Structure formats: structure tokens, C-alpha cells
Amino acid sequence: MSHHDILAAAADRARAGQLPYRGAVTPQEALALIEGNAAVKLVDVRTRAERDWVGIVQIPAGQHLAVQWNLYPEGKPNALFLEQLKEVANPDDILLFLCRSGVRSKHAAKLATDHGFSQCFDILEGFEGNKDAAGHRKTVEGWCKAGLPWIGA
């Protein structure tokens, strides 16, 4: 699937789901976009603790941006989220937002869109995906389950 086709499918998902940002991509589509265009950036909104203890996507450092949505251990929203995003990304960059299971990334994509970032996409399923029947992640869906490159803690 070409870069253009992926973005068109993502936009179709936005229209169908009435999403308040440009679109939504699968983890596989996100990786294809990243590999196909060095200007595409993945914004990992998980806490630093999640990245340190659970793992991170394995993509070029210049394409992996870490901007926490919530702070750890406080559990409070990051009041500097937009300011920190503006330090590492431009309003016209293609930004792919990633969190653990695809909830915080949706909020981050919406907030960024509301503040002038025009190319915001949610990565569906997140890094670890939802829990299975036994309460474990990385077994049902997500970046890790898809077998995409990542480095464990």
C-alpha cells in the first residue's frame, strides 16, 4: 500500500468515525508511513516510565518523539504537553500519536489538531493493545502483537 493510499484509508476512517483529527492508522500502516518518509514522526505519549519499563518502538531516533500526555508518578495531565510538542514538531508535520492501547493518543491527536497541527493521526490499538482474558497485554492487538520492531525493557 502506498503512502498516499494509507493516508486516504486513514482519512476514510476519520470520516466514518467522525474523528476530530485527520485520521487513524493501524500499527502496520504507521510503520509503513515512517519507513516511507523520514519526515513522518511518531509521537509517543506514554509516560517515561512506560517507555523505560515496557519498551519503545524501534524506529529512527529523529522520527520518535516522546511527549508525555500524563506525568508519572503523579498521574496528572502534562500541562506542558502542547508546549513540548511545539518544541519537537511543526504544525504541518505528519504526526502519528501512540499510547499503550489507543486512548490517550486519541486525546493527544485531538488537542494537537485543535491547536493548529493539521496532520494528526491516531495509531489504532496502541503499543500494547487491550488486555486478553487473563489480563495480559501484547497478546490481542497493538504494535507489539503485530510483530513490528520494538525494544523491550
Short mmCIF file of N, CA and C in Angstrom, two decimals:
data_model
loop_
_atom_site.label_atom_id
_atom_site.label_comp_id
_atom_site.label_asym_id
_atom_site.label_seq_id
_atom_site.Cartn_x
_atom_site.Cartn_y
_atom_site.Cartn_z
N MET A 1 0.86 -1.18 0.00
CA MET A 1 0.00 0.00 0.00
C MET A 1 0.90 1.24 0.00
N SER A 2 0.61 2.18 -0.85
CA SER A 2 1.43 3.38 -0.97
C SER A 2 1.14 4.36 0.17
N HIS A 3 2.05 5.29 0.36
CA HIS A 3 1.91 6.36 1.35
C HIS A 3 0.56 7.08 1.14
N HIS A 4 0.27 7.41 -0.10
CA HIS A 4 -0.98 8.09 -0.43
C HIS A 4 -2.19 7.22 -0.06
N ASP A 5 -2.14 5.92 -0.39
CA ASP A 5 -3.25 5.01 -0.08
C ASP A 5 -3.48 4.89 1.42
N ILE A 6 -2.39 4.84 2.19
CA ILE A 6 -2.51 4.73 3.64
C ILE A 6 -3.19 5.99 4.20
N LEU A 7 -2.74 7.15 3.76
CA LEU A 7 -3.34 8.39 4.25
C LEU A 7 -4.80 8.52 3.83
N ALA A 8 -5.13 8.02 2.64
CA ALA A 8 -6.52 8.05 2.18
C ALA A 8 -7.38 7.12 3.04
N ALA A 9 -6.88 5.93 3.37
CA ALA A 9 -7.61 5.00 4.23
C ALA A 9 -7.79 5.59 5.63
N ALA A 10 -6.75 6.26 6.12
CA ALA A 10 -6.81 6.90 7.44
C ALA A 10 -7.87 8.00 7.46
N ALA A 11 -7.93 8.78 6.38
CA ALA A 11 -8.94 9.84 6.27
C ALA A 11 -10.35 9.26 6.17
N ASP A 12 -10.48 8.12 5.48
CA ASP A 12 -11.78 7.45 5.40
C ASP A 12 -12.24 7.02 6.80
N ARG A 13 -11.31 6.51 7.61
CA ARG A 13 -11.66 6.11 8.98
C ARG A 13 -12.11 7.33 9.79
N ALA A 14 -11.45 8.47 9.55
CA ALA A 14 -11.83 9.69 10.26
C ALA A 14 -13.25 10.11 9.91
N ARG A 15 -13.55 10.06 8.63
CA ARG A 15 -14.92 10.43 8.19
C ARG A 15 -15.94 9.45 8.75
N ALA A 16 -15.67 8.17 8.64
CA ALA A 16 -16.61 7.15 9.10
C ALA A 16 -16.84 7.23 10.61
N GLY A 17 -15.78 7.52 11.34
CA GLY A 17 -15.89 7.58 12.80
C GLY A 17 -16.09 8.97 13.34
N GLN A 18 -16.23 9.95 12.44
CA GLN A 18 -16.38 11.36 12.82
C GLN A 18 -15.28 11.77 13.81
N LEU A 19 -14.05 11.42 13.47
CA LEU A 19 -12.92 11.73 14.32
C LEU A 19 -12.55 13.21 14.21
N PRO A 20 -12.14 13.83 15.30
CA PRO A 20 -11.82 15.26 15.29
C PRO A 20 -10.37 15.57 14.89
N TYR A 21 -9.73 14.65 14.21
CA TYR A 21 -8.37 14.83 13.71
C TYR A 21 -8.30 14.20 12.34
N ARG A 22 -7.16 14.29 11.70
CA ARG A 22 -7.02 13.93 10.28
C ARG A 22 -7.35 12.47 9.96
N GLY A 23 -7.00 11.53 10.87
CA GLY A 23 -7.29 10.14 10.58
C GLY A 23 -6.71 9.18 11.59
N ALA A 24 -6.87 7.89 11.28
CA ALA A 24 -6.38 6.82 12.16
C ALA A 24 -5.72 5.75 11.29
N VAL A 25 -4.58 5.27 11.77
CA VAL A 25 -3.82 4.25 11.03
C VAL A 25 -3.62 3.02 11.91
N THR A 26 -3.48 1.89 11.28
CA THR A 26 -3.12 0.67 12.00
C THR A 26 -1.64 0.74 12.35
N PRO A 27 -1.18 -0.07 13.28
CA PRO A 27 0.25 -0.08 13.57
C PRO A 27 1.09 -0.38 12.31
N GLN A 28 0.64 -1.32 11.50
CA GLN A 28 1.37 -1.66 10.28
C GLN A 28 1.43 -0.48 9.31
N GLU A 29 0.32 0.24 9.17
CA GLU A 29 0.31 1.41 8.31
C GLU A 29 1.23 2.50 8.86
N ALA A 30 1.24 2.66 10.19
CA ALA A 30 2.12 3.65 10.81
C ALA A 30 3.58 3.35 10.46
N LEU A 31 3.98 2.10 10.60
CA LEU A 31 5.37 1.74 10.29
C LEU A 31 5.67 1.98 8.81
N ALA A 32 4.74 1.64 7.93
CA ALA A 32 4.95 1.87 6.50
C ALA A 32 5.13 3.36 6.21
N LEU A 33 4.34 4.21 6.86
CA LEU A 33 4.48 5.65 6.67
C LEU A 33 5.85 6.13 7.16
N ILE A 34 6.26 5.64 8.31
CA ILE A 34 7.55 6.03 8.90
C ILE A 34 8.70 5.59 7.99
N GLU A 35 8.64 4.35 7.52
CA GLU A 35 9.71 3.82 6.66
C GLU A 35 9.73 4.49 5.30
N GLY A 36 8.58 4.98 4.85
CA GLY A 36 8.48 5.58 3.52
C GLY A 36 8.77 7.07 3.46
N ASN A 37 8.87 7.72 4.63
CA ASN A 37 9.06 9.16 4.63
C ASN A 37 9.73 9.59 5.93
N ALA A 38 10.97 10.01 5.85
CA ALA A 38 11.74 10.40 7.04
C ALA A 38 11.14 11.60 7.76
N ALA A 39 10.23 12.32 7.12
CA ALA A 39 9.61 13.48 7.76
C ALA A 39 8.43 13.09 8.65
N VAL A 40 7.92 11.87 8.53
CA VAL A 40 6.81 11.41 9.37
C VAL A 40 7.36 11.17 10.77
N LYS A 41 6.59 11.63 11.78
CA LYS A 41 7.04 11.49 13.16
C LYS A 41 6.01 10.73 13.99
N LEU A 42 6.49 9.83 14.82
CA LEU A 42 5.65 9.12 15.77
C LEU A 42 5.79 9.83 17.11
N VAL A 43 4.66 10.27 17.66
CA VAL A 43 4.65 10.95 18.95
C VAL A 43 4.17 9.95 20.01
N ASP A 44 5.11 9.48 20.82
CA ASP A 44 4.81 8.50 21.87
C ASP A 44 4.37 9.28 23.10
N VAL A 45 3.08 9.21 23.42
CA VAL A 45 2.54 10.00 24.52
C VAL A 45 2.50 9.24 25.84
N ARG A 46 3.06 8.03 25.86
CA ARG A 46 3.11 7.28 27.11
C ARG A 46 4.08 7.96 28.08
N THR A 47 3.99 7.60 29.35
CA THR A 47 4.90 8.17 30.33
C THR A 47 6.31 7.64 30.11
N ARG A 48 7.26 8.37 30.64
CA ARG A 48 8.66 7.92 30.55
C ARG A 48 8.81 6.55 31.21
N ALA A 49 8.10 6.33 32.31
CA ALA A 49 8.15 5.04 32.99
C ALA A 49 7.66 3.92 32.08
N GLU A 50 6.59 4.15 31.34
CA GLU A 50 6.09 3.13 30.40
C GLU A 50 7.13 2.81 29.35
N ARG A 51 7.74 3.84 28.81
CA ARG A 51 8.76 3.62 27.79
C ARG A 51 9.96 2.87 28.38
N ASP A 52 10.38 3.27 29.59
CA ASP A 52 11.54 2.64 30.23
C ASP A 52 11.26 1.21 30.65
N TRP A 53 10.08 0.94 31.19
CA TRP A 53 9.79 -0.36 31.78
C TRP A 53 9.09 -1.34 30.84
N VAL A 54 8.39 -0.82 29.84
CA VAL A 54 7.63 -1.70 28.95
C VAL A 54 8.32 -1.86 27.60
N GLY A 55 8.85 -0.77 27.07
CA GLY A 55 9.54 -0.82 25.79
C GLY A 55 9.16 0.34 24.90
N ILE A 56 9.89 0.46 23.80
CA ILE A 56 9.64 1.54 22.85
C ILE A 56 9.69 1.00 21.43
N VAL A 57 9.07 1.73 20.53
CA VAL A 57 9.14 1.38 19.12
C VAL A 57 10.59 1.52 18.66
N GLN A 58 10.98 0.70 17.74
CA GLN A 58 12.34 0.77 17.21
C GLN A 58 12.27 1.38 15.81
N ILE A 59 12.40 2.69 15.78
CA ILE A 59 12.40 3.46 14.54
C ILE A 59 13.52 4.48 14.66
N PRO A 60 13.89 5.14 13.58
CA PRO A 60 14.95 6.15 13.68
C PRO A 60 14.66 7.19 14.76
N ALA A 61 15.69 7.52 15.53
CA ALA A 61 15.53 8.45 16.66
C ALA A 61 14.88 9.77 16.26
N GLY A 62 15.21 10.30 15.10
CA GLY A 62 14.64 11.56 14.66
C GLY A 62 13.16 11.50 14.35
N GLN A 63 12.63 10.29 14.22
CA GLN A 63 11.21 10.13 13.93
C GLN A 63 10.42 9.74 15.18
N HIS A 64 11.10 9.42 16.27
CA HIS A 64 10.44 9.04 17.51
C HIS A 64 10.48 10.21 18.48
N LEU A 65 9.32 10.79 18.74
CA LEU A 65 9.21 11.92 19.66
C LEU A 65 8.50 11.45 20.93
N ALA A 66 9.06 11.76 22.07
CA ALA A 66 8.47 11.38 23.35
C ALA A 66 7.92 12.62 24.03
N VAL A 67 6.59 12.71 24.10
CA VAL A 67 5.93 13.83 24.77
C VAL A 67 4.83 13.22 25.64
N GLN A 68 5.05 13.21 26.95
CA GLN A 68 4.11 12.56 27.87
C GLN A 68 2.76 13.27 27.90
N TRP A 69 1.68 12.49 27.81
CA TRP A 69 0.34 13.03 27.96
C TRP A 69 0.02 13.21 29.45
N ASN A 70 0.38 12.21 30.24
CA ASN A 70 0.24 12.26 31.70
C ASN A 70 1.64 12.16 32.31
N LEU A 71 1.77 12.64 33.52
CA LEU A 71 3.04 12.58 34.22
C LEU A 71 3.05 11.41 35.19
N TYR A 72 4.21 10.80 35.35
CA TYR A 72 4.38 9.70 36.30
C TYR A 72 5.43 10.13 37.31
N PRO A 73 5.23 9.90 38.58
CA PRO A 73 4.18 9.08 39.21
C PRO A 73 2.92 9.86 39.60
N GLU A 74 2.90 11.15 39.32
CA GLU A 74 1.77 11.98 39.75
C GLU A 74 0.43 11.54 39.18
N GLY A 75 0.44 11.02 37.94
CA GLY A 75 -0.81 10.62 37.30
C GLY A 75 -1.62 11.81 36.82
N LYS A 76 -1.01 12.98 36.82
CA LYS A 76 -1.71 14.19 36.40
C LYS A 76 -1.44 14.47 34.93
N PRO A 77 -2.37 15.16 34.26
CA PRO A 77 -2.11 15.56 32.87
C PRO A 77 -0.86 16.44 32.79
N ASN A 78 -0.15 16.32 31.70
CA ASN A 78 1.03 17.12 31.45
C ASN A 78 0.58 18.50 30.96
N ALA A 79 0.63 19.49 31.81
CA ALA A 79 0.19 20.84 31.47
C ALA A 79 1.05 21.46 30.37
N LEU A 80 2.23 20.91 30.15
CA LEU A 80 3.15 21.45 29.14
C LEU A 80 3.12 20.65 27.84
N PHE A 81 2.13 19.78 27.69
CA PHE A 81 2.09 18.90 26.52
C PHE A 81 2.22 19.67 25.21
N LEU A 82 1.37 20.66 24.99
CA LEU A 82 1.40 21.40 23.73
C LEU A 82 2.72 22.15 23.54
N GLU A 83 3.21 22.76 24.59
CA GLU A 83 4.47 23.48 24.52
C GLU A 83 5.61 22.52 24.14
N GLN A 84 5.63 21.36 24.75
CA GLN A 84 6.67 20.36 24.46
C GLN A 84 6.52 19.81 23.04
N LEU A 85 5.29 19.63 22.58
CA LEU A 85 5.07 19.15 21.22
C LEU A 85 5.58 20.19 20.22
N LYS A 86 5.31 21.45 20.48
CA LYS A 86 5.76 22.52 19.58
C LYS A 86 7.28 22.63 19.52
N GLU A 87 7.96 22.17 20.56
CA GLU A 87 9.43 22.20 20.58
C GLU A 87 10.04 21.15 19.64
N VAL A 88 9.29 20.09 19.35
CA VAL A 88 9.85 18.98 18.57
C VAL A 88 9.15 18.74 17.24
N ALA A 89 8.02 19.40 17.00
CA ALA A 89 7.25 19.17 15.77
C ALA A 89 6.73 20.49 15.22
N ASN A 90 6.53 20.50 13.92
CA ASN A 90 5.96 21.66 13.24
C ASN A 90 4.49 21.42 12.94
N PRO A 91 3.71 22.48 12.82
CA PRO A 91 2.26 22.33 12.59
C PRO A 91 1.88 21.54 11.34
N ASP A 92 2.75 21.50 10.33
CA ASP A 92 2.40 20.77 9.10
C ASP A 92 3.05 19.39 9.02
N ASP A 93 3.76 18.95 10.07
CA ASP A 93 4.35 17.60 10.09
C ASP A 93 3.25 16.55 10.15
N ILE A 94 3.50 15.41 9.55
CA ILE A 94 2.61 14.26 9.73
C ILE A 94 2.99 13.64 11.07
N LEU A 95 2.04 13.68 12.01
CA LEU A 95 2.27 13.19 13.37
C LEU A 95 1.38 11.99 13.64
N LEU A 96 2.00 10.90 14.04
CA LEU A 96 1.30 9.67 14.39
C LEU A 96 1.37 9.50 15.90
N PHE A 97 0.25 9.58 16.58
CA PHE A 97 0.22 9.54 18.04
C PHE A 97 0.03 8.11 18.53
N LEU A 98 0.86 7.72 19.50
CA LEU A 98 0.86 6.36 20.04
C LEU A 98 0.81 6.39 21.56
N CYS A 99 -0.03 5.52 22.14
CA CYS A 99 -0.03 5.31 23.59
C CYS A 99 -0.09 3.80 23.84
N ARG A 100 -0.47 3.39 25.03
CA ARG A 100 -0.49 1.97 25.35
C ARG A 100 -1.56 1.22 24.57
N SER A 101 -2.80 1.73 24.61
CA SER A 101 -3.90 0.98 23.99
C SER A 101 -4.75 1.80 23.03
N GLY A 102 -4.38 3.04 22.78
CA GLY A 102 -5.11 3.84 21.81
C GLY A 102 -6.13 4.79 22.40
N VAL A 103 -6.04 5.09 23.68
CA VAL A 103 -6.97 6.04 24.29
C VAL A 103 -6.34 7.42 24.42
N ARG A 104 -5.20 7.51 25.10
CA ARG A 104 -4.54 8.80 25.27
C ARG A 104 -4.13 9.39 23.93
N SER A 105 -3.75 8.53 23.00
CA SER A 105 -3.31 9.04 21.69
C SER A 105 -4.43 9.75 20.96
N LYS A 106 -5.65 9.29 21.12
CA LYS A 106 -6.80 9.98 20.51
C LYS A 106 -6.95 11.39 21.08
N HIS A 107 -6.84 11.50 22.40
CA HIS A 107 -6.96 12.81 23.06
C HIS A 107 -5.82 13.73 22.61
N ALA A 108 -4.61 13.18 22.52
CA ALA A 108 -3.46 13.98 22.11
C ALA A 108 -3.63 14.47 20.66
N ALA A 109 -4.09 13.59 19.78
CA ALA A 109 -4.30 13.97 18.38
C ALA A 109 -5.35 15.07 18.27
N LYS A 110 -6.40 14.97 19.07
CA LYS A 110 -7.45 16.00 19.05
C LYS A 110 -6.91 17.33 19.56
N LEU A 111 -6.21 17.31 20.68
CA LEU A 111 -5.69 18.55 21.25
C LEU A 111 -4.71 19.22 20.28
N ALA A 112 -3.83 18.42 19.69
CA ALA A 112 -2.87 18.98 18.73
C ALA A 112 -3.60 19.58 17.53
N THR A 113 -4.61 18.89 17.03
CA THR A 113 -5.40 19.40 15.90
C THR A 113 -6.08 20.71 16.28
N ASP A 114 -6.65 20.74 17.47
CA ASP A 114 -7.34 21.95 17.94
C ASP A 114 -6.39 23.14 18.07
N HIS A 115 -5.08 22.87 18.13
CA HIS A 115 -4.10 23.94 18.31
C HIS A 115 -3.18 24.10 17.09
N GLY A 116 -3.72 23.78 15.92
CA GLY A 116 -3.04 24.13 14.68
C GLY A 116 -2.19 23.08 14.00
N PHE A 117 -2.07 21.90 14.59
CA PHE A 117 -1.35 20.81 13.91
C PHE A 117 -2.35 20.16 12.95
N SER A 118 -2.04 20.20 11.66
CA SER A 118 -3.03 19.82 10.65
C SER A 118 -2.97 18.37 10.19
N GLN A 119 -1.91 17.66 10.54
CA GLN A 119 -1.72 16.29 10.04
C GLN A 119 -1.59 15.30 11.20
N CYS A 120 -2.60 15.24 12.07
CA CYS A 120 -2.57 14.37 13.25
C CYS A 120 -3.33 13.08 13.00
N PHE A 121 -2.68 11.97 13.32
CA PHE A 121 -3.26 10.64 13.13
C PHE A 121 -3.09 9.83 14.40
N ASP A 122 -4.12 9.12 14.78
CA ASP A 122 -4.06 8.20 15.91
C ASP A 122 -3.57 6.85 15.40
N ILE A 123 -2.71 6.20 16.16
CA ILE A 123 -2.32 4.81 15.84
C ILE A 123 -3.26 3.91 16.61
N LEU A 124 -4.14 3.25 15.87
CA LEU A 124 -5.13 2.35 16.46
C LEU A 124 -4.44 1.24 17.24
N GLU A 125 -5.06 0.79 18.31
CA GLU A 125 -4.61 -0.34 19.11
C GLU A 125 -3.45 -0.02 20.05
N GLY A 126 -2.68 1.03 19.76
CA GLY A 126 -1.58 1.42 20.63
C GLY A 126 -0.38 0.49 20.58
N PHE A 127 0.50 0.67 21.54
CA PHE A 127 1.75 -0.10 21.61
C PHE A 127 1.49 -1.52 22.09
N GLU A 128 0.69 -1.66 23.16
CA GLU A 128 0.44 -2.97 23.76
C GLU A 128 -0.94 -3.54 23.47
N GLY A 129 -1.88 -2.70 23.07
CA GLY A 129 -3.25 -3.16 22.83
C GLY A 129 -4.02 -3.40 24.12
N ASN A 130 -5.23 -3.86 23.95
CA ASN A 130 -6.09 -4.17 25.09
C ASN A 130 -5.67 -5.46 25.76
N LYS A 131 -6.22 -5.70 26.94
CA LYS A 131 -5.91 -6.90 27.70
C LYS A 131 -6.65 -8.12 27.15
N ASP A 132 -6.01 -9.29 27.29
CA ASP A 132 -6.68 -10.54 26.95
C ASP A 132 -7.49 -11.02 28.16
N ALA A 133 -8.10 -12.18 28.06
CA ALA A 133 -8.95 -12.69 29.13
C ALA A 133 -8.20 -12.88 30.44
N ALA A 134 -6.89 -13.10 30.36
CA ALA A 134 -6.07 -13.29 31.56
C ALA A 134 -5.51 -11.98 32.10
N GLY A 135 -5.86 -10.86 31.45
CA GLY A 135 -5.39 -9.56 31.90
C GLY A 135 -4.03 -9.16 31.38
N HIS A 136 -3.52 -9.86 30.37
CA HIS A 136 -2.21 -9.54 29.79
C HIS A 136 -2.37 -8.71 28.52
N ARG A 137 -1.41 -7.84 28.30
CA ARG A 137 -1.36 -7.04 27.08
C ARG A 137 -0.36 -7.66 26.12
N LYS A 138 -0.30 -7.13 24.91
CA LYS A 138 0.60 -7.57 23.84
C LYS A 138 0.19 -8.92 23.24
N THR A 139 -1.00 -9.39 23.56
CA THR A 139 -1.45 -10.69 23.04
C THR A 139 -2.68 -10.58 22.14
N VAL A 140 -3.37 -9.45 22.17
CA VAL A 140 -4.62 -9.30 21.44
C VAL A 140 -4.44 -8.41 20.21
N GLU A 141 -3.75 -7.30 20.38
CA GLU A 141 -3.60 -6.32 19.32
C GLU A 141 -2.45 -5.39 19.66
N GLY A 142 -2.20 -4.44 18.79
CA GLY A 142 -1.20 -3.41 19.06
C GLY A 142 0.10 -3.61 18.30
N TRP A 143 0.99 -2.62 18.44
CA TRP A 143 2.28 -2.60 17.76
C TRP A 143 3.07 -3.88 18.05
N CYS A 144 3.16 -4.25 19.33
CA CYS A 144 3.95 -5.43 19.71
C CYS A 144 3.35 -6.71 19.15
N LYS A 145 2.05 -6.89 19.30
CA LYS A 145 1.37 -8.09 18.81
C LYS A 145 1.53 -8.24 17.30
N ALA A 146 1.59 -7.11 16.58
CA ALA A 146 1.74 -7.14 15.14
C ALA A 146 3.15 -7.55 14.71
N GLY A 147 4.06 -7.69 15.68
CA GLY A 147 5.41 -8.10 15.38
C GLY A 147 6.26 -6.99 14.77
N LEU A 148 5.88 -5.75 15.02
CA LEU A 148 6.62 -4.62 14.49
C LEU A 148 7.83 -4.36 15.39
N PRO A 149 8.84 -3.66 14.89
CA PRO A 149 10.08 -3.51 15.66
C PRO A 149 9.91 -2.69 16.95
N TRP A 150 10.37 -3.28 18.04
CA TRP A 150 10.38 -2.59 19.32
C TRP A 150 11.48 -3.16 20.19
N ILE A 151 11.86 -2.38 21.17
CA ILE A 151 12.90 -2.79 22.11
C ILE A 151 12.25 -2.91 23.48
N GLY A 152 12.40 -4.07 24.09
CA GLY A 152 11.82 -4.29 25.41
C GLY A 152 12.68 -3.72 26.51
N ALA A 153 12.05 -3.61 27.65
CA ALA A 153 12.76 -3.07 28.81
C ALA A 153 13.63 -4.14 29.43
#
